[in-house]
XYZ file of C-alpha atoms in Angstrom:
375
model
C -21.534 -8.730 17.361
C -25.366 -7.949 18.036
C -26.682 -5.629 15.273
C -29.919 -3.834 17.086
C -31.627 -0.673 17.245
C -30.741 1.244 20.850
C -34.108 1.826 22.230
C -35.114 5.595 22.729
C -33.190 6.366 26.191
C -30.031 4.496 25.245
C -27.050 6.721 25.737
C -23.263 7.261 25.117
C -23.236 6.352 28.877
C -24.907 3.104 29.230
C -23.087 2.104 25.979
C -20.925 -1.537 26.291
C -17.988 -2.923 25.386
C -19.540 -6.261 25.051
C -22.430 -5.371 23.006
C -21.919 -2.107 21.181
C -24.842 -1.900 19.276
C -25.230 -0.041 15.835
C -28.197 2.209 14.482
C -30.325 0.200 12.148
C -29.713 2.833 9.261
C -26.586 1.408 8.814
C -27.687 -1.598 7.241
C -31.127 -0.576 6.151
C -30.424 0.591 2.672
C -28.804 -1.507 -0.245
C -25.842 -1.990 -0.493
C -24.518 -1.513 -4.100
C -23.252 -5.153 -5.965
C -19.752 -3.856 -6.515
C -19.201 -3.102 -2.591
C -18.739 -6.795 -2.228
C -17.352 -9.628 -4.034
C -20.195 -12.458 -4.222
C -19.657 -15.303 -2.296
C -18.631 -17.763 -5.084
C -15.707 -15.383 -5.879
C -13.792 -15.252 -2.394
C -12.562 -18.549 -2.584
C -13.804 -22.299 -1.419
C -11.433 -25.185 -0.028
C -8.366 -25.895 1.425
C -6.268 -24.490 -2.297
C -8.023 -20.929 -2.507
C -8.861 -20.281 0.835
C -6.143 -21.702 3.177
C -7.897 -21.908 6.952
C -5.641 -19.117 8.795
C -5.769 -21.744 11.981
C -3.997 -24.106 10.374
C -0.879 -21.193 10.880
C 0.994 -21.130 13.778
C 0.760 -18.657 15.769
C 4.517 -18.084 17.391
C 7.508 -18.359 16.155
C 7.782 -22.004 15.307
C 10.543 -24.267 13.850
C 12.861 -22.645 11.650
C 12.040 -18.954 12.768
C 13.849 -16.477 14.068
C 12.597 -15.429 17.942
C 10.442 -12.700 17.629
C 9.409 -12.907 14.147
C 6.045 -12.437 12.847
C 4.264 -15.050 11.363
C 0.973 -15.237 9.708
C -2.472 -16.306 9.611
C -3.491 -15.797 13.227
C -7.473 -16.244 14.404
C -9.287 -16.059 17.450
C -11.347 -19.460 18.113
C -14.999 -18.261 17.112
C -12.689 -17.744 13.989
C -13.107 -13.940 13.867
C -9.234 -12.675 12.222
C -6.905 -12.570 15.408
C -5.799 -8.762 14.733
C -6.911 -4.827 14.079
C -6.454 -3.267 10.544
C -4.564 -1.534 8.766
C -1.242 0.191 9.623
C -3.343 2.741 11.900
C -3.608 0.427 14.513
C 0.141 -0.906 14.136
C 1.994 2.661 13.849
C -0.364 4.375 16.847
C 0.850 1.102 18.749
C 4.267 1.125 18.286
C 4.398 5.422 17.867
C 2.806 5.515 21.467
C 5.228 3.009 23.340
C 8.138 4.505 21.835
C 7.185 8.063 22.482
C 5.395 7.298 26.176
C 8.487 5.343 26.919
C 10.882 8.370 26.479
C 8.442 10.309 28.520
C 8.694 8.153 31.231
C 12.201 7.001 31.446
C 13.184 10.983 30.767
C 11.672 12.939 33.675
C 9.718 16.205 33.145
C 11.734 18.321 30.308
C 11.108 14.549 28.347
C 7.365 14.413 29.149
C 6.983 18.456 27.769
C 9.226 17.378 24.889
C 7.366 14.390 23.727
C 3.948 16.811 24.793
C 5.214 19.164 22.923
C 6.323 17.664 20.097
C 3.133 15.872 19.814
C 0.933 19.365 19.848
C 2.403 21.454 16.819
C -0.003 19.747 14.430
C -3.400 19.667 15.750
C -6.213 17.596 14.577
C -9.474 20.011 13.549
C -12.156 19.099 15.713
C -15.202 21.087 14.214
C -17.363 19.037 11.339
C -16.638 21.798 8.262
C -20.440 21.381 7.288
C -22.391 22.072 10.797
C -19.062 23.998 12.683
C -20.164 21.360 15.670
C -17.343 20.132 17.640
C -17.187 16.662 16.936
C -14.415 15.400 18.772
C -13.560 15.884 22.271
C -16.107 16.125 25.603
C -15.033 14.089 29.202
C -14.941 10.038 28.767
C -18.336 8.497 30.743
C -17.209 7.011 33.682
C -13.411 6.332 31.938
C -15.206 4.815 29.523
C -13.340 6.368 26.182
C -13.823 6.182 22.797
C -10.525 6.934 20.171
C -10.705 6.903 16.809
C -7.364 5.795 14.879
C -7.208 6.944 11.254
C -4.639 6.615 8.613
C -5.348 8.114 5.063
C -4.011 6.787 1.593
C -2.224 10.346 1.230
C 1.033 9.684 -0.643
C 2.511 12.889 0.946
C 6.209 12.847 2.049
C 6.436 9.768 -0.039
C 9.069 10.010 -2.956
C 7.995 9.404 -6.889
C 9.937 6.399 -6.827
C 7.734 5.134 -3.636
C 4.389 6.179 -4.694
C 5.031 4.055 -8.086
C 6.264 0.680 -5.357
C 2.927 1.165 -3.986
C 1.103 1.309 -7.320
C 0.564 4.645 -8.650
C 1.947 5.796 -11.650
C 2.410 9.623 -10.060
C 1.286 11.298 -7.109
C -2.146 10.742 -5.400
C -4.174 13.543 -5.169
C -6.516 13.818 -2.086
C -6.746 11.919 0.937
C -9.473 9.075 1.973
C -9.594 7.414 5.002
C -7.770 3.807 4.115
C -8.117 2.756 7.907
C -10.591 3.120 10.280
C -10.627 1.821 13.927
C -12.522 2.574 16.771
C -11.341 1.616 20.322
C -13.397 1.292 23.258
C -11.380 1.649 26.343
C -13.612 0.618 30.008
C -11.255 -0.061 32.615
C -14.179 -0.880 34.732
C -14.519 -4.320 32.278
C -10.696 -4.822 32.052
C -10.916 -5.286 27.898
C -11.011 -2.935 25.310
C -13.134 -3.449 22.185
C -11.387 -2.479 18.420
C -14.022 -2.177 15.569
C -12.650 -2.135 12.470
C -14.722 -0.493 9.344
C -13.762 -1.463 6.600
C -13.137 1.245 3.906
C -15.623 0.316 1.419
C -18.492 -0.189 3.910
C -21.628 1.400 2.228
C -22.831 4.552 4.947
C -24.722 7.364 4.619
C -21.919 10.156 5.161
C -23.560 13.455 6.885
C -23.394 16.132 4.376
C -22.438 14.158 1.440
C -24.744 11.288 0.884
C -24.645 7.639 0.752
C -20.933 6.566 0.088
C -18.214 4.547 0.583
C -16.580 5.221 4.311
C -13.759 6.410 3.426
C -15.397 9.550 1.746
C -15.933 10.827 4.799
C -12.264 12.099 5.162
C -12.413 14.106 2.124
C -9.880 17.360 2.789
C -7.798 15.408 4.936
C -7.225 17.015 8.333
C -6.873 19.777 7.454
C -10.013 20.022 5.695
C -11.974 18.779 9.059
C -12.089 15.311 7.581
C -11.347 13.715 10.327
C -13.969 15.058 12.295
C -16.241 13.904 9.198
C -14.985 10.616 9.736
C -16.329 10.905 14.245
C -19.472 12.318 13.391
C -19.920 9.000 10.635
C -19.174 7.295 13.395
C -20.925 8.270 16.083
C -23.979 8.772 14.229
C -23.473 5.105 12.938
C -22.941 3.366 16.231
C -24.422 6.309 18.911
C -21.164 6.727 20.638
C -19.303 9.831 20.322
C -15.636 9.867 20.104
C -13.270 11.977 22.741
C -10.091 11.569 20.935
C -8.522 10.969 17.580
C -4.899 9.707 16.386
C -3.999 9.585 12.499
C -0.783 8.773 11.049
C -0.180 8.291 7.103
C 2.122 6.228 4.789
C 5.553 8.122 5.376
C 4.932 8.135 9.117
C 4.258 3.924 9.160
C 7.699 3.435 6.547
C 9.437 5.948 8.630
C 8.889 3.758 11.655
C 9.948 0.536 9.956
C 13.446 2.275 9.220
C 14.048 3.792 12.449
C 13.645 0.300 13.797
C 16.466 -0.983 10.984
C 13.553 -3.107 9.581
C 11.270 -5.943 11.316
C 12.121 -9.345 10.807
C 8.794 -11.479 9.526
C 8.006 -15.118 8.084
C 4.851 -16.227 5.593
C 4.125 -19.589 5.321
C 3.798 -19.496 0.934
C 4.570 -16.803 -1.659
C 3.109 -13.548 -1.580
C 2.403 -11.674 -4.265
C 0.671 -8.225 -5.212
C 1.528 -5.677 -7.746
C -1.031 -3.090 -7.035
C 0.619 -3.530 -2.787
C 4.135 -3.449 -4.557
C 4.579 -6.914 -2.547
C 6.876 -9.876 -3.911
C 7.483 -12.761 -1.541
C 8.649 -14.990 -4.064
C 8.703 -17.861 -1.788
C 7.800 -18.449 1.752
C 10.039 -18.354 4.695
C 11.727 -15.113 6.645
C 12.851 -12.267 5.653
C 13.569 -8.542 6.936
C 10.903 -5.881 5.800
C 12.453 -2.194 5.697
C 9.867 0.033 5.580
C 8.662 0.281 1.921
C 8.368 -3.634 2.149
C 6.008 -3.697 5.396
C 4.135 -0.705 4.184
C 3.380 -3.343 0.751
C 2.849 -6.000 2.933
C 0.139 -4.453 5.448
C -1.639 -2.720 2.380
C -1.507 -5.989 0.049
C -5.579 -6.850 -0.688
C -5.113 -8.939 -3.637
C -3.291 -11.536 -2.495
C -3.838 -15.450 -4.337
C -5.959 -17.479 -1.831
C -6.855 -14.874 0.726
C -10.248 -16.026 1.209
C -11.756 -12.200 1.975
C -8.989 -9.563 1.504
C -9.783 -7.586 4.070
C -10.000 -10.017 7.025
C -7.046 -11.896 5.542
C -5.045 -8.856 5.769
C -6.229 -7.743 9.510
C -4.858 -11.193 10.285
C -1.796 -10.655 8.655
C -1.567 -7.479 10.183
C -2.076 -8.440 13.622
C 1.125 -10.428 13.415
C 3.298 -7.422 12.305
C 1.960 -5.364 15.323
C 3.883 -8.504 17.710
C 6.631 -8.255 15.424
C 7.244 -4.601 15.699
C 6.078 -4.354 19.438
C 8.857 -7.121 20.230
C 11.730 -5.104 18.383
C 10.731 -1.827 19.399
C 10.982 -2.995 23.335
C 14.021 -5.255 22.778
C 17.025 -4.193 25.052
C 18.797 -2.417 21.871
C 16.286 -0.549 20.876
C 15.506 0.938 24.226
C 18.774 1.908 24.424
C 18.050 4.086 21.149
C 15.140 5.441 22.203
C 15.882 9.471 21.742
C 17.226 8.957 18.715
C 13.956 6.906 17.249
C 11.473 9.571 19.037
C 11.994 12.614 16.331
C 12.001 9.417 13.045
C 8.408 8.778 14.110
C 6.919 11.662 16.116
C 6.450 13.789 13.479
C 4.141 11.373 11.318
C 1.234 11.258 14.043
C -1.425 14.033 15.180
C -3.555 14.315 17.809
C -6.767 16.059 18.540
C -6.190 18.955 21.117
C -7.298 17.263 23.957
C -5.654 13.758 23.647
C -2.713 14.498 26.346
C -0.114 12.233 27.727
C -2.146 11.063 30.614
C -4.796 9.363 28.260
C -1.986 8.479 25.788
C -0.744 6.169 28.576
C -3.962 4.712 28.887
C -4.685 3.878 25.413
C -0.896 2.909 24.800
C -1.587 0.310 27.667
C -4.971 -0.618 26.064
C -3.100 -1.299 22.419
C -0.046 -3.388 23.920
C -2.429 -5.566 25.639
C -4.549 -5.753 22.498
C -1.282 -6.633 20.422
C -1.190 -9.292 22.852
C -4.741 -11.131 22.248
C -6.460 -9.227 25.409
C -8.999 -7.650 23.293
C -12.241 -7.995 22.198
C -11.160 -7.519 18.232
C -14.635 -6.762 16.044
C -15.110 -5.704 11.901
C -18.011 -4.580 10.831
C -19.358 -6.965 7.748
């Protein structure tokens, strides 16, 4: 990625998926030591820092067809995948409910529509009252923003302590961001990941951690925090917004009867609630792929967080493959109100440019993307 400063007549317009370019405020200040790990703590050689290409990147001897399997990377060596469970749950949410409206005629289109609109994403920032989100795409050239917060909401006692906290969570920050670029005109989307502890100057609060930004949750216009953050960080404004949190992504895994996934050595992290005593297959229900996506502090990830996109990437194919496998279609209304109720929308994301980004995210589950984080 090319880190310049847009000259004084760029606009949203002229903007590209092949060289989005970022606002040189964004790296102009310092960034605190603890933001970062130095380099001689992430890991060096083969034993702490396993190269994910080594992986492979089907489903190999031994595994099951249509099981995950980790460690996948593009060949410039950038991690193979989105982030976070954002990315996975608005990919798998949209194909199940888009499918339904499809294969269901017009009372299933205004059901899935419906069901879609009772919870409405805030699009005024709650400091300036500016709308933030929404406005017409540039040429079809759109701009979503998927979120997903660390809210433990809907999430029993017993859960919240798998995941590791000793009681309930209060407030809600922004544990995935993702924007995604859609230009038809180009034929490939970009998905730029920020990662959650990236150092910005939020509007209205300060310099802070990303995630800050979503402080009141979305109900509390945080999401709409979070666009402005964004826009003002990379000069493109965003037209629509999907968020989903931790209940809606376990939910998912459940309806599904669990996803079937192989690692290649144990896994282990007690803060993720993830033990993968040893390495080889097994069947994630819900609680166990929610551990697994979130795990950060995993022995001889070489840096979490791209370590964890990769690993991430790989559950997206796994769940994709289940969710369109002849038996599931067949339970499609019955998996439609598990999972529907777990995303929101900004007012004007409808089903016409739901099918458009759902096509966008199955082709990026499938490597047809130009997949970016921001260091």
């Amino acid at each position: 990625m090319r880190w310049s400063t847009p000259s004084s007549d760029s606009s949203e317009a002229s903007a590209s998926p092949a060289s989005i370019s970022f606002r040189s405020r964004l790296v102009a200040p310092p960034i605190p030591r603890t933001a970062y790990p130095p380099a001689e703590s992430r890991g060096a050689g083969p034993r702490a820092c396993p190269d994910p290409r080594s992986a492979p990147a089907g489903g190999g001897q031994g595994r099951a067809p249509g099981a995950g399997t980790l460690g996948s990377v593009d060949a410039s060596g950038r991690p193979a995948g989105s982030a976070r469970r954002a990315f996975l749950l608005a990919s798998a949410v949209l194909a199940l409910l888009l499918s339904v409206a499809s294969a269901g005629g017009y009372g299933a289109y205004l059901w899935v529509q419906a069901r879609l609109s009772e919870r409405p994403i805030p699009t005024r920032d709650p400091g300036t009252g500016q709308e933030e989100i929404g406005g017409p795409c540039v040429r079809r050239a759109c701009n979503y923003l998927l979120l997903g917060s660390d809210s433990r909401a809907g999430l029993s006692p017993e859960e919240q302590e798998r995941f590791g906290s000793p009681g309930t969570v209060g407030g809600e920050r922004a544990d995935t961001i993702i924007l995604v670029h859609v230009d038809p005109s180009r034929g490939r989307a970009v998905v730029l990941h920020f990662p959650r502890d990236l150092w910005v100057r939020i509007p209205g609060m300060g310099w802070g951690k990303i995630n800050g930004a979503f402080e009141g949750g979305v109900r509390g216009g945080g999401a709409a925090r979070v666009a402005r953050t964004v826009r003002e960080l990379t000069g493109l404004r965003i037209n629509h917004v999907l968020y989903v949190d931790l209940a809606g992504f376990e939910g998912l895994v459940d309806a599904l009867g669990g996803v079937r996934m192989c690692v290649d050595r144990p896994m282990e992290d007690p803060l993720a609630g993830l033990h993968l005593p040893r390495a080889g297959c097994y069947t994630f229900d819900g609680s166990q792929a929610l551990a697994f996506v979130r795990a950060r502090h995993v022995a001889g990830d070489c840096i979490p967080d791209f370590a964890r996109i990769a690993r991430q990437q790989q559950f997206l194919r796994a769940v994709l493959a289940k969710l369109l496998s002849p038996s599931q279609i067949m339970r499609l209304p019955e998996l439609v109100p598990a999972v529907a109720g777990n995303i929101r929308k900004d007012p004007g994301l409808g089903i016409p440019e739901m099918l458009a980004l759902a096509r966008e995210l199955q082709r990026a589950s499938a490597g047809d993307a130009d997949f970016r984080a921001v260091p």
